[in-house]
PDB file of C-alpha atoms in Angstrom:
ATOM      1  CA  MET A   1    -100.701-128.784 -40.762  1.00  0.00           C
ATOM      2  CA  THR A   2     -98.671-131.646 -39.356  1.00  0.00           C
ATOM      3  CA  ARG A   3     -94.900-131.730 -39.763  1.00  0.00           C
ATOM      4  CA  GLU A   4     -95.301-134.711 -42.107  1.00  0.00           C
ATOM      5  CA  ASN A   5     -97.753-132.783 -44.316  1.00  0.00           C
ATOM      6  CA  ALA A   6     -95.508-129.720 -44.294  1.00  0.00           C
ATOM      7  CA  VAL A   7     -92.565-131.812 -45.484  1.00  0.00           C
ATOM      8  CA  MET A   8     -94.706-133.508 -48.148  1.00  0.00           C
ATOM      9  CA  TRP A   9     -95.910-130.158 -49.533  1.00  0.00           C
ATOM     10  CA  SER A  10     -92.419-128.689 -49.450  1.00  0.00           C
ATOM     11  CA  VAL A  11     -91.219-131.604 -51.585  1.00  0.00           C
ATOM     12  CA  THR A  12     -94.308-131.306 -53.833  1.00  0.00           C
ATOM     13  CA  ARG A  13     -93.699-127.599 -54.365  1.00  0.00           C
ATOM     14  CA  ARG A  14     -90.077-128.250 -55.361  1.00  0.00           C
ATOM     15  CA  ALA A  15     -91.114-131.086 -57.688  1.00  0.00           C
ATOM     16  CA  LEU A  16     -93.748-128.894 -59.386  1.00  0.00           C
ATOM     17  CA  ALA A  17     -91.216-126.090 -59.822  1.00  0.00           C
ATOM     18  CA  PHE A  18     -88.669-128.500 -61.321  1.00  0.00           C
ATOM     19  CA  PHE A  19     -91.282-129.996 -63.648  1.00  0.00           C
ATOM     20  CA  ARG A  20     -92.241-126.506 -64.874  1.00  0.00           C
ATOM     21  CA  GLU A  21     -88.709-125.113 -65.156  1.00  0.00           C
ATOM     22  CA  SER A  22     -87.081-128.185 -66.731  1.00  0.00           C
ATOM     23  CA  GLY A  23     -89.329-128.128 -69.764  1.00  0.00           C
ATOM     24  CA  ALA A  24     -90.836-131.520 -68.906  1.00  0.00           C
ATOM     25  CA  TRP A  25     -94.254-129.894 -68.464  1.00  0.00           C
ATOM     26  CA  ARG A  26     -94.064-128.410 -71.971  1.00  0.00           C
ATOM     27  CA  LEU A  27     -93.210-131.814 -73.480  1.00  0.00           C
ATOM     28  CA  VAL A  28     -96.038-133.621 -71.670  1.00  0.00           C
ATOM     29  CA  SER A  29     -98.441-130.836 -72.633  1.00  0.00           C
ATOM     30  CA  THR A  30     -97.385-130.942 -76.301  1.00  0.00           C
ATOM     31  CA  ILE A  31     -97.962-134.701 -76.447  1.00  0.00           C
ATOM     32  CA  HIS A  32    -101.323-134.380 -74.679  1.00  0.00           C
ATOM     33  CA  ILE A  33    -102.531-131.678 -77.093  1.00  0.00           C
ATOM     34  CA  TRP A  34    -101.336-133.636 -80.135  1.00  0.00           C
ATOM     35  CA  LEU A  35    -103.071-136.853 -79.008  1.00  0.00           C
ATOM     36  CA  TYR A  36    -106.252-134.975 -78.075  1.00  0.00           C
ATOM     37  CA  ARG A  37    -106.471-133.326 -81.505  1.00  0.00           C
ATOM     38  CA  ALA A  38    -105.406-136.417 -83.477  1.00  0.00           C
ATOM     39  CA  THR A  39    -108.033-138.608 -81.813  1.00  0.00           C
ATOM     40  CA  ARG A  40    -110.710-135.893 -81.547  1.00  0.00           C
ATOM     41  CA  GLY A  41    -110.594-136.233 -77.788  1.00  0.00           C
ATOM     42  CA  LEU A  42    -110.789-140.028 -77.585  1.00  0.00           C
ATOM     43  CA  ILE A  43    -107.346-139.896 -75.960  1.00  0.00           C
ATOM     44  CA  GLY A  44    -106.800-137.041 -73.556  1.00  0.00           C
ATOM     45  CA  HIS A  45    -110.347-135.917 -72.779  1.00  0.00           C
ATOM     46  CA  GLN A  46    -110.594-138.136 -69.684  1.00  0.00           C
ATOM     47  CA  ALA A  47    -107.580-139.075 -67.577  1.00  0.00           C
ATOM     48  CA  ALA A  48    -107.251-140.067 -63.938  1.00  0.00           C
ATOM     49  CA  GLY A  49    -110.886-139.147 -63.315  1.00  0.00           C
ATOM     50  CA  LEU A  50    -110.439-135.617 -64.657  1.00  0.00           C
ATOM     51  CA  ALA A  51    -111.943-134.148 -67.811  1.00  0.00           C
ATOM     52  CA  SER A  52    -109.679-132.022 -70.031  1.00  0.00           C
ATOM     53  CA  LEU A  53    -110.372-129.531 -72.755  1.00  0.00           C
ATOM     54  CA  LEU A  54    -108.094-127.704 -75.161  1.00  0.00           C
ATOM     55  CA  LEU A  55    -108.216-123.920 -74.836  1.00  0.00           C
ATOM     56  CA  THR A  56    -106.899-121.869 -77.743  1.00  0.00           C
ATOM     57  CA  THR A  57    -106.261-118.194 -77.019  1.00  0.00           C
ATOM     58  CA  ILE A  58    -104.542-115.450 -79.001  1.00  0.00           C
ATOM     59  CA  GLY A  59    -101.219-114.387 -77.474  1.00  0.00           C
ATOM     60  CA  ARG A  60    -101.530-110.891 -76.021  1.00  0.00           C
ATOM     61  CA  LYS A  61     -98.009-109.994 -77.189  1.00  0.00           C
ATOM     62  CA  SER A  62     -97.424-112.258 -80.192  1.00  0.00           C
ATOM     63  CA  GLY A  63    -100.904-112.364 -81.703  1.00  0.00           C
ATOM     64  CA  THR A  64    -100.281-116.081 -82.284  1.00  0.00           C
ATOM     65  CA  ALA A  65    -102.764-118.822 -81.442  1.00  0.00           C
ATOM     66  CA  ARG A  66    -101.726-120.671 -78.272  1.00  0.00           C
ATOM     67  CA  THR A  67    -103.293-123.936 -77.083  1.00  0.00           C
ATOM     68  CA  VAL A  68    -103.191-125.454 -73.611  1.00  0.00           C
ATOM     69  CA  ALA A  69    -104.846-128.519 -72.131  1.00  0.00           C
ATOM     70  CA  LEU A  70    -106.774-127.748 -68.955  1.00  0.00           C
ATOM     71  CA  THR A  71    -108.894-129.761 -66.595  1.00  0.00           C
ATOM     72  CA  TYR A  72    -112.426-128.446 -66.306  1.00  0.00           C
ATOM     73  CA  VAL A  73    -115.718-128.895 -64.529  1.00  0.00           C
ATOM     74  CA  PRO A  74    -118.928-128.435 -66.504  1.00  0.00           C
ATOM     75  CA  ASP A  75    -121.451-125.949 -65.108  1.00  0.00           C
ATOM     76  CA  GLY A  76    -124.577-126.089 -67.231  1.00  0.00           C
ATOM     77  CA  ARG A  77    -123.386-125.108 -70.717  1.00  0.00           C
ATOM     78  CA  ASP A  78    -120.274-123.400 -69.302  1.00  0.00           C
ATOM     79  CA  TYR A  79    -116.821-124.877 -68.726  1.00  0.00           C
ATOM     80  CA  VAL A  80    -115.048-123.842 -65.532  1.00  0.00           C
ATOM     81  CA  VAL A  81    -111.248-123.864 -65.309  1.00  0.00           C
ATOM     82  CA  VAL A  82    -108.762-122.750 -62.674  1.00  0.00           C
ATOM     83  CA  ALA A  83    -105.796-120.454 -63.402  1.00  0.00           C
ATOM     84  CA  SER A  84    -103.677-122.192 -60.748  1.00  0.00           C
ATOM     85  CA  ASN A  85    -100.439-122.503 -62.723  1.00  0.00           C
ATOM     86  CA  GLY A  86     -99.568-125.424 -60.444  1.00  0.00           C
ATOM     87  CA  GLY A  87     -99.436-123.119 -57.429  1.00  0.00           C
ATOM     88  CA  ALA A  88     -96.846-120.801 -58.991  1.00  0.00           C
ATOM     89  CA  ASP A  89     -96.731-117.178 -57.846  1.00  0.00           C
ATOM     90  CA  ARG A  90     -97.685-115.878 -61.298  1.00  0.00           C
ATOM     91  CA  ASP A  91    -100.793-116.225 -63.410  1.00  0.00           C
ATOM     92  CA  PRO A  92    -100.584-118.660 -66.326  1.00  0.00           C
ATOM     93  CA  ALA A  93    -100.055-117.086 -69.756  1.00  0.00           C
ATOM     94  CA  TRP A  94    -103.375-118.450 -71.029  1.00  0.00           C
ATOM     95  CA  TRP A  95    -105.225-116.458 -68.362  1.00  0.00           C
ATOM     96  CA  LEU A  96    -103.294-113.276 -69.185  1.00  0.00           C
ATOM     97  CA  ASN A  97    -104.189-113.856 -72.846  1.00  0.00           C
ATOM     98  CA  LEU A  98    -107.884-114.270 -71.975  1.00  0.00           C
ATOM     99  CA  ALA A  99    -107.834-111.211 -69.727  1.00  0.00           C
ATOM    100  CA  ALA A 100    -106.537-109.202 -72.708  1.00  0.00           C
ATOM    101  CA  ARG A 101    -108.877-110.833 -75.239  1.00  0.00           C
ATOM    102  CA  PRO A 102    -111.692-112.946 -73.740  1.00  0.00           C
ATOM    103  CA  GLU A 103    -112.807-114.515 -77.025  1.00  0.00           C
ATOM    104  CA  ALA A 104    -111.252-117.932 -77.640  1.00  0.00           C
ATOM    105  CA  THR A 105    -112.146-121.505 -78.571  1.00  0.00           C
ATOM    106  CA  VAL A 106    -112.258-124.749 -76.659  1.00  0.00           C
ATOM    107  CA  GLN A 107    -112.171-128.282 -77.941  1.00  0.00           C
ATOM    108  CA  VAL A 108    -114.195-130.573 -75.711  1.00  0.00           C
ATOM    109  CA  GLY A 109    -113.941-134.089 -77.064  1.00  0.00           C
ATOM    110  CA  LYS A 110    -114.579-133.765 -80.794  1.00  0.00           C
ATOM    111  CA  ASP A 111    -116.466-130.449 -80.527  1.00  0.00           C
ATOM    112  CA  VAL A 112    -114.743-127.104 -81.149  1.00  0.00           C
ATOM    113  CA  ILE A 113    -116.695-124.323 -79.475  1.00  0.00           C
ATOM    114  CA  PRO A 114    -116.195-120.544 -79.616  1.00  0.00           C
ATOM    115  CA  ILE A 115    -116.289-119.118 -76.083  1.00  0.00           C
ATOM    116  CA  VAL A 116    -115.998-115.888 -74.175  1.00  0.00           C
ATOM    117  CA  ALA A 117    -114.219-116.001 -70.819  1.00  0.00           C
ATOM    118  CA  HIS A 118    -114.615-114.106 -67.600  1.00  0.00           C
ATOM    119  CA  ALA A 119    -113.254-114.417 -64.082  1.00  0.00           C
ATOM    120  CA  ALA A 120    -115.837-115.674 -61.627  1.00  0.00           C
ATOM    121  CA  ASP A 121    -117.088-112.957 -59.309  1.00  0.00           C
ATOM    122  CA  ALA A 122    -117.101-113.584 -55.546  1.00  0.00           C
ATOM    123  CA  VAL A 123    -120.553-115.202 -55.560  1.00  0.00           C
ATOM    124  CA  GLU A 124    -119.747-117.431 -58.549  1.00  0.00           C
ATOM    125  CA  ARG A 125    -116.387-118.407 -57.040  1.00  0.00           C
ATOM    126  CA  ALA A 126    -117.977-119.301 -53.688  1.00  0.00           C
ATOM    127  CA  ARG A 127    -120.410-121.601 -55.489  1.00  0.00           C
ATOM    128  CA  LEU A 128    -117.878-123.122 -57.912  1.00  0.00           C
ATOM    129  CA  TRP A 129    -114.773-123.573 -55.716  1.00  0.00           C
ATOM    130  CA  PRO A 130    -116.169-126.576 -53.770  1.00  0.00           C
ATOM    131  CA  LEU A 131    -117.119-128.278 -57.073  1.00  0.00           C
ATOM    132  CA  LEU A 132    -113.643-127.645 -58.472  1.00  0.00           C
ATOM    133  CA  THR A 133    -111.771-128.891 -55.411  1.00  0.00           C
ATOM    134  CA  ALA A 134    -114.012-131.972 -55.206  1.00  0.00           C
ATOM    135  CA  ALA A 135    -113.082-132.779 -58.820  1.00  0.00           C
ATOM    136  CA  ASN A 136    -109.402-131.955 -58.345  1.00  0.00           C
ATOM    137  CA  PRO A 137    -108.151-131.760 -54.722  1.00  0.00           C
ATOM    138  CA  PHE A 138    -104.813-130.353 -55.913  1.00  0.00           C
ATOM    139  CA  TYR A 139    -106.494-126.947 -56.357  1.00  0.00           C
ATOM    140  CA  LYS A 140    -106.707-126.592 -52.562  1.00  0.00           C
ATOM    141  CA  ARG A 141    -102.999-127.377 -52.293  1.00  0.00           C
ATOM    142  CA  TYR A 142    -102.095-124.992 -55.102  1.00  0.00           C
ATOM    143  CA  GLU A 143    -103.951-122.266 -53.215  1.00  0.00           C
ATOM    144  CA  GLU A 144    -101.748-122.993 -50.197  1.00  0.00           C
ATOM    145  CA  LEU A 145     -98.567-122.788 -52.281  1.00  0.00           C
ATOM    146  CA  THR A 146     -99.081-119.232 -53.498  1.00  0.00           C
ATOM    147  CA  ASP A 147     -99.999-115.843 -52.059  1.00  0.00           C
ATOM    148  CA  ARG A 148    -101.828-114.727 -55.192  1.00  0.00           C
ATOM    149  CA  PRO A 149    -105.572-115.209 -55.507  1.00  0.00           C
ATOM    150  CA  ILE A 150    -106.153-118.071 -57.951  1.00  0.00           C
ATOM    151  CA  PRO A 151    -108.719-117.065 -60.565  1.00  0.00           C
ATOM    152  CA  VAL A 152    -111.669-119.298 -61.342  1.00  0.00           C
ATOM    153  CA  VAL A 153    -112.459-118.775 -65.024  1.00  0.00           C
ATOM    154  CA  ILE A 154    -115.806-119.370 -66.690  1.00  0.00           C
ATOM    155  CA  LEU A 155    -115.692-120.260 -70.371  1.00  0.00           C
ATOM    156  CA  ARG A 156    -119.137-119.537 -71.808  1.00  0.00           C
ATOM    157  CA  PRO A 157    -120.105-120.708 -75.308  1.00  0.00           C
ATOM    158  CA  ARG A 158    -120.774-117.776 -77.628  1.00  0.00           C
ATOM    159  CA  PRO A 159    -124.120-117.726 -79.383  1.00  0.00           C
ATOM    160  CA  PRO A 160    -123.935-118.370 -83.149  1.00  0.00           C
ATOM    161  CA  ALA A 161    -123.336-115.227 -85.202  1.00  0.00           C
TER     162      ALA A 161
END
């Protein structure tokens, strides 16, 4: 990495940390989720060339429904997301919630879909990681910002009951 790139990523890491810690991320996320739901995905599903979905999990401690907006890549009928947490050294809460209880729902556009989640195994991750980083190059950078392995999560629609 060149000195210029090292400086750029040092500044980026500090900016991401500030954005997370200041509460600005929570405000932007709240507005995104509200607009997505209010417009049934007309606003918020596609932005800056990235597709977003709303993932609703059940809090592992609170038992309360929690919704986050995540970028995703489709893989057949599955939706693939990355538990990057912006390169932070800890897993995002939504992934901890899914690890405790893998059943959840996603809203993709106007459709609300029950899903079951699992972490990609090594073979799945090797196949999916290039697709994910092609769609969102920041994932490569997030991987450089943290020492933890960043989970790739597959959200698979549940068959009707």
